[in-house]
Amino acid sequence: MKDKKETNPDFGIACPIPIQQYPHIMAAHGGGGKLMHQLIQKMFVSTFKNPQLEMEHDGATFPVSNGKLAFSTDSYVISPLFFPGGDIGSLAVHGTVNDLAMCGARPLYLSAGFILEEGFPMETLWRIVQSMGNAAQKAKVNIVTGDTKVVEKGKGDGVFINTAGVGIIEHNRHIAPSEIRREDEIILSGDIGRHGIAIMAVREGLEFESTIESDNAPVADLVMQLLDADIEIHCMRDLTRGGLSSALIEIAEKAGRHIHIEERSIPVTSEVQGACEILGFDPLYVANEGRFIAFVSQENSKKALQIMRAHPLGKDASIIGNVTAEQKPLVTMTGKIGARRIIDMLSGEQLPRIC
Amino acid sequence: MKDKKETNPDFGIACPIPIQQYPHIMAAHGGGGKLMHQLIQKMFVSTFKNPQLEMEHDGATFPVSNGKLAFSTDSYVISPLFFPGGDIGSLAVHGTVNDLAMCGARPLYLSAGFILEEGFPMETLWRIVQSMGNAAQKAKVNIVTGDTKVVEKGKGDGVFINTAGVGIIEHNRHIAPSEIRREDEIILSGDIGRHGIAIMAVREGLEFESTIESDNAPVADLVMQLLDADIEIHCMRDLTRGGLSSALIEIAEKAGRHIHIEERSIPVTSEVQGACEILGFDPLYVANEGRFIAFVSQENSKKALQIMRAHPLGKDASIIGNVTAEQKPLVTMTGKIGARRIIDMLSGEQLPRIC
């Protein structure tokens, strides 16, 4: 196991809600009365500390300048709540930060909506909230507005978290699936499959020689470096549910363009490869939470790769393929032994509640 | 019962997902593969129809001008999903639209995050999605980005919806609890208690002479009329969980100001009053979903009242009290028979899952 401090966040601050008196979440914590206000004030506002949240208004307000904003949302229902490399709290921050970054935006503000199940341990909520606060601080975003609901025991599953985010676009590029062009090169930011396999290993009680950790991380800083260097990025996508394959297929279909990749260029650790073989998964379809692909003009691809490799979150970045001249919505891959095949979207469900 | 078309939204459009083949939500509808894409494309994108959503990007982007924005979120876990006067879909739109309006903002964009329980009927989801689309259109907001998760049967409760919203502030007023002033008058936009009582009546199977309908409505248009008329509004708050009393207490506490109200000025229909007596509720604490209070300068209060009463959602508006000269965080009320009492925040939980 990794250093306990990161996988089981314990920031050494005692729970601000008296645990003896309120060991578990009760219906009244979502009822709009005294207990809800205590929870919001003492736990959320004090941890996410920022002037907007402290206004205790129905929403947050902030100034904007002429330009463009990005807006995104995700709900997080991951099970288990804590896993090697993170927890639902850090994931809920990173996931939305990453979605904003994929729009080419610098993430600024997040909202947080909690759906708590009656009976959920207060101490566990506190660990998750601290982890969110810590992740937000590191990703340089403020959690400025929120909401708390409580459902009866058996009508939820501990905690679900929704975050929505607003970010600012500080350049004039139009970054979207429709923008990819012939000969664009596709850079993958690092090895794939770690998040999904880390979760499955915990769920199935599998033990490997070394623990496989989720790649759960905020990639906005790395993306901002690419944009600041004026790299001609046409599209980006993070490789969450459905993995690398779904991201490529979605973009190929939206753009009506043929994408070809080379399997041997896709970094997969031997641990993940081994676990995939045991579990019957294909790493191409396994979810990641700190990996993305960028479609970059051929002229800029080497420079982009250099920038990525100089960043801790992009050190294993690799050019995995390109956009061909063919105008058909298709993804193909040359396998390790040279055979070429079509990459199809997953039909069924591989890994439920992975994020 | 009210006209079936509104309480049980059926917009006469056949479900775009083949019901014979997929009668229920399955795990794969949240898995990132083919079924999730079919659900997003055919149900969400086609109903919420707008250019941002059609881009199929990780988030939506939109232009902004120099000024101020508001940002808010709420999760909706209401049970039952359909009730006299609305459903979880319209509520999820109105609730966030109203939160933005309370910040003095014109609502523009919403996100929608669905947490679906495996086995949830596809046809029911379709009714809810249509209701959301319809509510968004009427409230003049676009649902521009979203997310869909599926949890196992027994780990959720049909559907939970989170919406976050972004709105634009087109004036220079600072509208917040801290801004209320001595002699501000408090205008209540209409009768209170209908939403909470409508839900309780359905849950408890109570039948009254006429069905009590939720006040579920978007109040942004009415608020914009007040702002456009340059009414000196210092604070607004919608009267959701915890009702009128909680809203007043929250503001009094944040502002450190004494608020006094008159019970006889607070409109409550005889049906709601009667139901409250049967159920043992105090209308002051019952949730509303289309009512708000506005703290307005004494000079502007008559004009504000006039504007409100001319609007269908403010026709029963009333001045219910004012901010006194005393600087203590307290709400008092003169009752119908003349006795004065302190209004306290609810300790326990009165009405779980009311929104």
XYZ file of C-alpha atoms in Angstrom:
710
model
C 0.000 0.000 0.000
C 0.994 3.568 -0.658
C 1.774 6.016 2.123
C -1.340 5.957 4.318
C -1.614 9.724 4.337
C -2.616 9.796 0.693
C -4.769 6.726 0.289
C -6.603 7.279 3.588
C -6.636 11.023 3.891
C -6.257 12.049 7.469
C -5.195 15.625 7.674
C -4.840 15.550 11.431
C -7.701 17.952 12.099
C -10.405 16.686 14.445
C -13.911 16.477 13.002
C -15.582 19.835 13.659
C -18.973 18.175 14.295
C -19.117 16.592 17.784
C -18.846 12.897 16.878
C -20.086 11.638 20.265
C -23.311 13.547 19.755
C -23.690 13.023 15.991
C -21.779 9.884 15.008
C -23.870 9.449 11.854
C -25.672 11.536 9.266
C -29.327 11.952 10.204
C -32.296 13.053 8.093
C -32.154 16.449 9.818
C -28.696 17.091 8.342
C -30.549 17.735 5.089
C -33.650 19.349 6.564
C -32.868 23.041 6.363
C -32.775 23.461 10.149
C -30.116 23.704 12.868
C -28.248 20.480 12.114
C -27.931 21.245 8.412
C -26.581 24.690 9.192
C -24.096 23.270 11.657
C -22.866 20.760 9.058
C -22.553 23.410 6.346
C -20.881 25.975 8.579
C -18.538 23.838 10.592
C -17.595 21.240 8.037
C -18.017 22.625 4.520
C -17.537 26.393 4.840
C -14.619 26.080 7.254
C -12.794 23.529 5.072
C -13.459 25.034 1.638
C -12.822 28.512 3.093
C -13.297 31.331 0.572
C -15.157 34.649 0.542
C -17.934 33.499 -1.814
C -18.871 30.501 0.292
C -18.725 32.595 3.455
C -21.361 34.960 2.073
C -23.899 32.189 2.747
C -25.992 33.246 -0.175
C -28.089 31.089 -2.517
C -25.193 31.103 -4.956
C -21.738 32.541 -5.495
C -20.984 35.618 -7.563
C -17.717 36.534 -9.273
C -16.453 39.122 -11.741
C -15.697 38.236 -15.370
C -13.952 40.013 -18.237
C -14.691 39.906 -21.940
C -13.887 36.424 -23.135
C -15.077 32.865 -22.972
C -15.960 30.562 -20.111
C -16.303 26.796 -19.875
C -18.906 25.029 -17.739
C -18.985 21.314 -16.922
C -20.411 18.825 -14.430
C -19.995 15.258 -13.203
C -21.577 13.185 -10.464
C -19.367 10.762 -8.570
C -20.782 7.458 -7.335
C -17.546 5.484 -7.085
C -17.415 2.388 -4.921
C -15.364 1.900 -2.771
C -15.145 5.477 -1.475
C -11.423 5.111 -0.686
C -8.974 3.400 -3.005
C -5.222 3.305 -3.610
C -4.364 6.721 -5.003
C -7.411 8.647 -3.856
C -10.998 8.775 -2.702
C -14.362 10.072 -3.924
C -13.520 13.562 -2.614
C -10.314 14.122 -4.568
C -11.864 12.381 -7.587
C -14.856 14.751 -7.520
C -12.489 17.723 -7.668
C -10.070 16.311 -10.252
C -12.780 14.981 -12.551
C -14.443 18.334 -13.075
C -11.153 20.237 -13.122
C -10.060 17.875 -15.906
C -13.281 18.307 -17.885
C -12.748 22.084 -17.837
C -9.118 21.655 -18.868
C -10.265 19.510 -21.816
C -12.243 22.547 -23.015
C -8.990 24.503 -22.882
C -10.139 26.382 -19.790
C -8.322 27.313 -16.610
C -10.558 25.932 -13.814
C -11.626 28.612 -11.322
C -14.760 27.733 -9.382
C -16.466 24.520 -8.341
C -19.839 23.740 -6.832
C -20.301 20.697 -4.597
C -23.602 18.847 -4.138
C -23.671 16.049 -1.571
C -26.311 13.316 -1.472
C -25.800 11.578 1.868
C -27.409 8.368 3.099
C -28.844 8.419 6.596
C -26.482 6.554 8.928
C -23.322 7.473 6.974
C -20.467 7.892 9.492
C -19.719 11.553 10.186
C -16.009 10.780 10.499
C -15.929 9.294 6.986
C -17.651 12.347 5.568
C -15.064 14.496 7.311
C -12.200 12.574 5.669
C -13.816 13.015 2.266
C -14.475 16.721 2.776
C -10.884 17.295 3.870
C -9.655 15.442 0.828
C -11.856 17.626 -1.413
C -10.555 20.771 0.252
C -6.987 19.611 -0.181
C -7.506 18.623 -3.830
C -9.185 21.957 -4.578
C -6.313 23.875 -3.032
C -3.734 21.932 -5.042
C -5.721 22.357 -8.255
C -6.104 26.089 -7.501
C -9.904 26.111 -7.603
C -12.359 27.391 -5.016
C -15.465 25.461 -4.007
C -17.772 28.476 -3.882
C -21.297 27.086 -3.604
C -22.925 23.836 -2.577
C -25.891 21.806 -1.466
C -26.548 18.949 0.952
C -29.342 16.410 0.712
C -29.996 13.378 2.910
C -31.892 10.264 1.776
C -33.194 7.422 3.947
C -31.014 4.421 4.736
C -31.190 2.014 1.796
C -32.072 4.766 -0.713
C -28.498 5.825 -1.435
C -25.031 4.412 -0.883
C -23.095 6.393 1.698
C -22.291 9.474 -0.318
C -22.681 10.639 -3.901
C -21.008 13.916 -4.867
C -21.764 16.167 -7.811
C -19.363 18.894 -8.775
C -19.900 21.463 -11.486
C -17.153 23.821 -12.534
C -16.546 27.120 -14.270
C -13.267 27.949 -15.967
C -11.897 30.737 -18.092
C -10.592 30.326 -21.654
C -7.579 32.572 -22.048
C -6.752 31.922 -25.721
C -8.458 32.092 -29.092
C -8.282 28.433 -30.043
C -11.451 26.516 -30.708
C -10.829 23.177 -29.031
C -13.483 20.608 -29.903
C -13.935 17.224 -31.628
C -15.030 18.980 -34.825
C -11.644 20.758 -35.051
C -9.376 17.754 -35.619
C -7.573 17.773 -38.978
C -5.784 15.416 -41.328
C -2.282 14.607 -40.086
C -2.958 15.806 -36.544
C -0.900 13.714 -34.179
C -2.463 12.187 -31.084
C -0.489 12.496 -27.872
C -1.446 10.335 -24.906
C -0.329 11.912 -21.615
C 0.774 8.722 -19.859
C 0.180 5.044 -19.135
C -3.421 3.853 -19.170
C -5.653 1.561 -17.125
C -4.503 2.287 -13.588
C -7.670 3.849 -12.176
C -10.028 1.095 -13.304
C -7.700 -1.702 -12.286
C -7.004 -0.132 -8.866
C -10.760 -0.034 -8.173
C -11.371 -3.572 -9.432
C -8.474 -4.917 -7.378
C -9.987 -3.437 -4.189
C -13.453 -4.682 -5.051
C -12.345 -8.191 -5.930
C -9.848 -8.389 -3.068
C -7.028 -9.066 -5.533
C -3.469 -8.627 -4.322
C -0.616 -7.941 -6.674
C 3.076 -7.797 -5.886
C 2.856 -4.032 -5.666
C -0.391 -2.149 -5.194
C -1.734 -0.638 -8.406
C -2.624 2.977 -7.723
C -5.199 5.088 -9.499
C -3.793 7.815 -11.764
C -6.381 10.196 -10.163
C -4.865 13.685 -10.688
C -5.709 17.194 -11.916
C -4.248 17.748 -15.393
C -5.192 21.412 -15.802
C -1.724 22.684 -14.941
C -0.167 20.529 -17.663
C -2.816 21.617 -20.183
C -2.200 25.287 -19.334
C 1.514 24.784 -20.065
C 0.665 23.468 -23.532
C -1.676 26.381 -24.201
C 0.746 28.948 -22.810
C 3.390 27.585 -25.204
C 0.910 28.264 -28.016
C 0.729 24.604 -29.062
C -1.849 24.220 -31.823
C -4.224 21.895 -29.972
C -7.360 20.977 -31.913
C -9.056 18.685 -29.422
C -8.468 17.138 -26.011
C -10.341 14.503 -24.066
C -9.754 12.827 -20.714
C -9.929 9.049 -20.712
C -12.538 8.290 -18.057
C -15.413 5.808 -18.466
C -14.897 3.712 -21.585
C -11.171 4.493 -21.554
C -8.945 5.463 -24.472
C -11.037 3.611 -27.037
C -14.311 5.422 -26.246
C -12.605 8.812 -26.290
C -11.102 8.130 -29.721
C -14.352 6.737 -31.152
C -16.415 9.679 -29.849
C -14.043 12.135 -31.499
C -13.778 10.161 -34.766
C -17.565 9.980 -34.995
C -18.165 13.630 -34.178
C -15.468 14.780 -36.617
C -16.291 12.196 -39.299
C -12.576 11.415 -39.492
C -10.494 8.250 -39.509
C -8.082 7.892 -36.588
C -5.312 5.329 -36.618
C -3.245 4.346 -33.569
C -0.350 1.991 -32.875
C -0.748 -0.369 -29.921
C 2.988 -0.529 -29.241
C 3.057 3.236 -28.611
C 0.449 3.053 -25.828
C 2.116 2.897 -22.417
C 0.651 0.258 -20.095
C 2.561 -0.843 -16.989
C 3.330 -4.541 -16.659
C 1.250 -4.622 -13.441
C -1.813 -3.247 -15.221
C -1.226 -5.525 -18.221
C -1.003 -8.534 -15.898
C -4.098 -7.555 -13.929
C -6.035 -7.008 -17.161
C -5.146 -10.516 -18.279
C -6.310 -11.990 -14.958
C -9.536 -9.959 -14.943
C -10.252 -10.315 -18.647
C -10.078 -6.608 -19.446
C -8.568 -4.741 -22.351
C -6.589 -1.696 -21.096
C -7.964 0.302 -24.046
C -11.392 0.235 -22.412
C -10.370 0.745 -18.779
C -11.098 4.094 -17.085
C -8.395 6.603 -16.162
C -8.714 9.722 -13.996
C -5.523 11.621 -14.769
C -4.853 10.825 -18.419
C -5.902 12.592 -21.600
C -5.280 12.679 -25.313
C -4.455 15.822 -27.264
C -4.846 16.218 -31.023
C -1.980 18.474 -32.060
C -0.890 19.817 -35.453
C 1.968 17.771 -36.909
C 4.298 20.802 -36.787
C 3.745 21.209 -33.042
C 3.670 17.596 -31.918
C 7.344 17.257 -30.962
C 7.294 20.480 -28.946
C 4.065 19.392 -27.252
C 5.548 16.022 -26.362
C 8.587 17.750 -24.876
C 6.434 19.984 -22.670
C 4.347 17.063 -21.516
C 7.320 14.880 -20.672
C 8.824 17.654 -18.577
C 5.712 17.672 -16.361
C 5.290 15.024 -13.618
C 1.830 14.095 -14.952
C 3.058 13.715 -18.525
C 6.437 12.046 -18.089
C 5.338 8.926 -19.999
C 3.553 10.856 -22.741
C 3.677 9.275 -26.170
C 2.486 9.938 -29.713
C 0.110 7.053 -30.311
C -1.301 7.766 -33.751
C -2.766 10.329 -36.077
C -5.735 11.509 -38.080
C -5.574 10.050 -41.591
C -6.753 11.501 -44.885
C -9.843 9.304 -44.934
C -13.122 11.004 -44.118
C -14.906 8.207 -42.314
C -15.794 7.987 -38.623
C -13.563 5.092 -37.710
C -10.767 4.161 -35.296
C -8.269 1.497 -36.306
C -5.239 0.123 -34.491
C -2.143 -1.750 -35.599
C -1.613 -4.363 -32.902
C 1.697 -5.307 -31.325
C 2.164 -8.165 -33.758
C 1.265 -6.037 -36.753
C -2.378 -6.936 -37.400
C -4.712 -4.045 -38.045
C -8.196 -4.001 -36.496
C -11.171 -1.728 -35.981
C -11.652 -0.392 -32.444
C -15.307 -0.581 -31.500
C -17.210 1.023 -28.661
C -18.015 -1.188 -25.695
C -21.485 -2.725 -25.905
C -22.097 -3.809 -22.331
C -20.841 -2.603 -18.975
C -17.309 -3.426 -17.990
C -16.686 -1.633 -14.719
C -19.725 -0.234 -12.931
C -19.317 2.736 -10.570
C -15.733 3.430 -11.530
C -16.148 7.183 -10.973
C -56.340 16.598 -9.446
C -55.069 19.270 -11.760
C -55.077 18.919 -15.516
C -53.228 15.658 -16.142
C -50.944 17.223 -18.730
C -49.154 19.276 -16.112
C -48.979 16.974 -13.121
C -48.096 13.928 -15.212
C -46.113 15.442 -18.014
C -46.802 13.668 -21.224
C -45.714 15.786 -24.096
C -47.021 13.375 -26.659
C -43.611 12.455 -28.051
C -42.759 8.766 -28.066
C -39.714 7.738 -26.041
C -36.703 7.937 -28.371
C -35.085 4.859 -26.767
C -36.758 1.628 -27.986
C -38.767 0.679 -24.897
C -39.351 -2.941 -25.979
C -35.617 -3.469 -26.132
C -34.628 -1.324 -23.130
C -37.614 -1.074 -20.782
C -35.368 -0.235 -17.814
C -32.133 1.541 -17.053
C -29.236 -0.911 -17.025
C -25.719 -0.571 -15.591
C -24.409 -0.102 -19.146
C -26.429 3.127 -19.492
C -23.770 4.663 -17.254
C -20.800 2.690 -18.575
C -19.340 4.987 -21.194
C -20.167 2.614 -24.072
C -22.839 2.306 -26.735
C -25.907 2.340 -24.488
C -24.788 5.437 -22.608
C -24.157 7.255 -25.864
C -27.546 6.234 -27.200
C -29.236 7.543 -24.026
C -27.327 10.836 -24.114
C -27.819 11.406 -27.836
C -31.370 10.283 -28.316
C -32.895 11.378 -25.029
C -30.869 14.220 -23.513
C -29.271 16.028 -26.458
C -32.389 15.814 -28.630
C -34.668 17.133 -25.863
C -32.428 19.853 -24.416
C -31.389 20.820 -27.974
C -28.827 23.634 -28.098
C -25.513 24.186 -29.892
C -23.329 23.757 -26.798
C -24.769 20.368 -25.896
C -24.566 19.243 -29.528
C -20.809 19.873 -29.546
C -20.481 16.718 -27.408
C -17.477 18.082 -25.620
C -16.404 17.533 -22.013
C -18.072 20.816 -21.121
C -19.877 23.760 -22.651
C -18.252 27.046 -23.584
C -19.888 30.452 -23.902
C -18.827 34.069 -24.364
C -18.969 36.590 -21.501
C -18.639 40.355 -21.245
C -17.143 42.444 -18.483
C -19.396 42.104 -15.477
C -20.455 39.667 -12.827
C -21.775 36.127 -12.937
C -23.638 34.006 -10.406
C -23.091 30.262 -9.945
C -25.276 27.916 -7.907
C -26.150 24.227 -7.497
C -28.768 21.948 -5.963
C -29.355 18.217 -5.964
C -32.932 16.973 -6.136
C -33.943 13.803 -4.317
C -37.661 14.488 -3.966
C -40.019 11.610 -3.306
C -42.476 11.009 -4.941
C -41.021 11.899 -8.346
C -44.383 13.229 -9.593
C -46.670 15.384 -7.481
C -49.553 17.808 -7.991
C -47.997 20.837 -9.632
C -44.798 19.284 -10.937
C -42.175 16.579 -10.891
C -38.480 16.179 -10.090
C -37.570 17.380 -13.597
C -39.300 20.753 -13.506
C -38.253 21.179 -9.864
C -34.584 20.594 -10.768
C -34.789 23.385 -13.339
C -36.825 25.848 -11.257
C -34.810 25.333 -8.078
C -31.505 26.350 -9.616
C -33.070 29.076 -11.760
C -34.513 30.503 -8.536
C -31.215 30.313 -6.666
C -29.569 32.328 -9.434
C -32.414 34.837 -9.392
C -31.940 35.248 -5.630
C -28.383 36.410 -6.407
C -29.920 39.022 -8.683
C -28.770 37.137 -11.774
C -30.523 36.355 -15.038
C -30.232 32.559 -15.379
C -28.553 31.499 -18.634
C -27.055 28.023 -18.528
C -27.740 24.858 -16.558
C -25.874 21.597 -16.167
C -27.746 18.377 -15.438
C -26.265 15.379 -13.610
C -28.412 12.240 -13.400
C -27.842 9.449 -10.884
C -30.068 6.605 -12.064
C -30.877 3.376 -10.256
C -30.614 0.181 -12.282
C -34.117 -0.990 -13.155
C -35.613 2.511 -13.307
C -38.309 2.539 -16.027
C -37.070 4.178 -19.232
C -40.534 5.618 -19.873
C -40.494 7.415 -16.481
C -37.078 8.879 -17.196
C -38.395 10.102 -20.541
C -41.317 11.899 -18.839
C -38.897 13.578 -16.430
C -36.466 14.598 -19.176
C -39.291 16.084 -21.242
C -40.491 17.999 -18.210
C -36.965 19.364 -17.665
C -36.708 20.408 -21.295
C -40.059 22.111 -21.119
C -39.250 23.879 -17.847
C -35.894 25.048 -19.220
C -37.523 26.454 -22.332
C -40.125 28.339 -20.283
C -37.476 29.680 -17.907
C -35.318 30.694 -20.900
C -32.274 28.691 -19.857
C -30.279 26.151 -21.856
C -29.129 22.841 -20.395
C -25.674 22.912 -21.963
C -23.709 20.129 -20.276
C -24.479 17.009 -18.294
C -23.519 13.660 -16.875
C -25.202 10.280 -16.363
C -24.311 7.710 -13.725
C -26.026 4.423 -12.927
C -25.923 2.702 -9.513
C -27.033 -0.845 -8.674
C -30.619 -1.605 -7.700
C -31.034 -0.785 -4.005
C -28.173 1.752 -3.980
C -30.238 4.710 -5.148
C -33.913 5.575 -5.438
C -35.013 5.763 -9.056
C -33.444 9.056 -10.039
C -31.561 11.871 -8.341
C -30.845 14.993 -10.387
C -28.246 17.666 -9.767
C -28.408 20.935 -11.630
C -25.864 23.728 -11.445
C -26.487 27.054 -13.069
C -24.709 30.136 -14.339
C -26.422 33.509 -14.612
C -25.427 37.033 -15.471
C -25.755 40.021 -13.125
C -26.814 43.002 -15.209
C -26.888 45.686 -12.485
C -24.586 47.175 -9.887
C -26.491 46.220 -6.764
C -24.856 44.042 -4.167
C -27.621 41.652 -3.152
C -26.709 39.605 -0.091
C -27.770 38.970 3.514
C -25.111 41.397 4.757
C -26.753 44.241 2.795
C -30.076 44.474 4.661
C -30.641 47.800 6.447
C -32.753 49.308 9.185
C -36.303 49.994 7.977
C -36.004 47.726 4.941
C -39.403 46.249 4.260
C -39.799 42.530 3.644
C -42.017 41.531 0.753
C -43.207 37.945 0.489
C -44.072 37.012 -3.106
C -47.157 34.897 -2.368
C -48.912 32.355 -0.155
C -46.676 29.846 1.624
C -46.696 26.134 2.414
C -48.116 24.659 -0.771
C -45.112 22.658 -1.966
C -44.459 20.861 1.319
C -48.116 20.132 1.948
C -48.672 18.876 -1.615
C -45.819 16.373 -1.171
C -46.958 15.268 2.297
C -50.524 14.794 1.072
C -49.340 12.449 -1.699
C -47.037 10.554 0.657
C -49.633 10.139 3.379
C -52.451 9.445 0.919
C -54.437 12.375 2.322
C -57.335 13.673 0.268
C -58.623 17.186 0.654
C -61.681 18.734 -0.948
C -59.485 20.236 -3.638
C -55.985 19.013 -4.422
C -53.262 21.211 -2.952
C -50.743 21.937 -5.665
C -47.074 22.755 -5.274
C -46.107 26.358 -6.006
C -43.142 24.945 -8.050
C -42.301 27.779 -10.501
C -39.383 29.802 -11.880
C -39.335 33.266 -10.305
C -36.466 34.756 -12.321
C -38.746 36.669 -14.686
C -40.470 38.392 -11.756
C -37.128 39.195 -10.125
C -35.803 40.669 -13.398
C -38.837 42.970 -13.531
C -38.000 44.284 -10.058
C -34.367 44.832 -11.001
C -35.229 46.397 -14.356
C -37.465 48.874 -12.490
C -34.399 49.778 -10.420
C -36.003 48.704 -7.141
C -33.469 49.014 -4.334
C -33.326 45.334 -3.360
C -30.841 44.535 -0.594
C -31.406 40.803 -0.248
C -33.606 38.032 -1.628
C -34.071 34.422 -0.635
C -36.315 31.634 -1.881
C -38.260 29.766 0.771
C -37.280 26.144 0.192
C -36.254 23.693 2.943
C -37.024 25.139 6.352
C -39.562 27.526 4.827
C -40.051 31.228 5.522
C -38.754 30.999 9.088
C -35.365 29.506 8.154
C -34.828 32.046 5.393
C -35.518 34.933 7.784
C -33.335 33.497 10.545
C -30.417 32.830 8.192
C -30.514 36.423 6.980
C -30.971 37.912 10.467
C -28.013 35.904 11.742
C -25.722 36.715 8.826
C -26.599 40.427 8.981
C -26.693 40.638 12.793
C -30.033 42.435 12.484
C -33.428 42.112 14.139
C -36.290 41.236 11.778
C -39.889 41.586 12.843
C -42.851 40.132 10.934
C -46.633 40.142 11.334
C -48.375 36.776 11.082
C -51.595 38.276 9.729
C -49.737 39.651 6.708
C -48.485 36.220 5.648
C -50.773 34.681 3.019
C -51.671 31.031 3.669
C -54.590 29.417 1.832
C -57.307 27.885 3.965
C -56.542 24.475 2.408
C -52.882 24.666 3.458
C -53.845 26.000 6.893
C -56.269 23.115 7.359
C -53.777 20.501 6.160
C -51.098 21.931 8.466
C -53.461 21.562 11.412
C -54.211 17.929 10.522
C -50.524 17.090 9.950
C -49.202 19.110 12.884
C -47.085 21.495 10.792
C -46.509 25.207 11.055
C -46.722 26.835 7.576
C -43.784 29.061 8.536
C -41.518 26.015 8.386
C -42.976 24.304 5.324
C -40.973 24.297 2.058
C -41.989 26.320 -1.001
C -40.573 26.090 -4.524
C -41.862 29.273 -6.148
C -41.893 31.809 -3.329
C -39.282 34.252 -2.147
C -38.769 37.216 0.136
C -37.196 40.488 -0.932
C -35.688 43.066 1.438
C -36.456 46.414 -0.172
C -35.722 49.992 0.905
C -38.752 51.601 2.542
C -38.956 54.208 -0.242
C -39.250 51.493 -2.896
C -41.479 48.995 -1.144
C -44.834 50.180 -2.512
C -43.535 50.280 -6.075
C -42.000 46.828 -5.635
C -45.265 45.454 -4.299
C -47.098 46.884 -7.283
C -44.726 45.232 -9.742
C -44.983 41.919 -7.938
C -48.757 41.933 -7.783
C -48.962 42.623 -11.519
C -47.047 39.369 -12.189
C -48.873 36.010 -12.112
C -46.300 34.592 -9.671
C -46.569 37.578 -7.316
C -50.290 38.332 -7.352
C -50.646 37.601 -3.619
C -47.441 39.424 -2.635
C -47.547 41.135 0.732
C -45.321 43.255 2.961
C -44.873 40.997 5.985
C -42.479 42.943 8.187
C -39.301 44.951 8.362
C -35.767 45.255 9.668
C -35.802 47.080 13.004
C -33.238 49.401 14.544
C -31.976 46.710 16.907
C -28.648 45.138 16.041
C -29.232 41.596 17.224
C -29.588 38.470 15.111
C -33.197 37.701 15.907
C -36.544 37.125 14.195
C -39.745 37.956 16.064
C -43.364 37.718 14.996
C -46.574 39.305 16.213
C -49.132 36.501 16.053
C -52.690 36.770 14.791
C -54.007 37.407 18.294
C -51.361 39.977 19.100
C -48.788 37.994 21.074
C -45.169 38.490 20.123
C -42.787 35.542 19.958
C -39.302 34.630 18.829
C -39.082 32.532 15.644
C -36.531 29.786 16.102
C -34.860 27.527 13.587
C -36.203 23.997 13.321
C -34.219 21.504 15.445
C -35.250 18.183 13.945
C -36.424 17.146 10.532
C -39.944 17.993 9.500
C -40.284 16.922 5.895
C -37.574 14.663 4.501
C -36.880 14.640 0.749
C -39.098 17.587 -0.013
C -36.856 18.737 -2.868
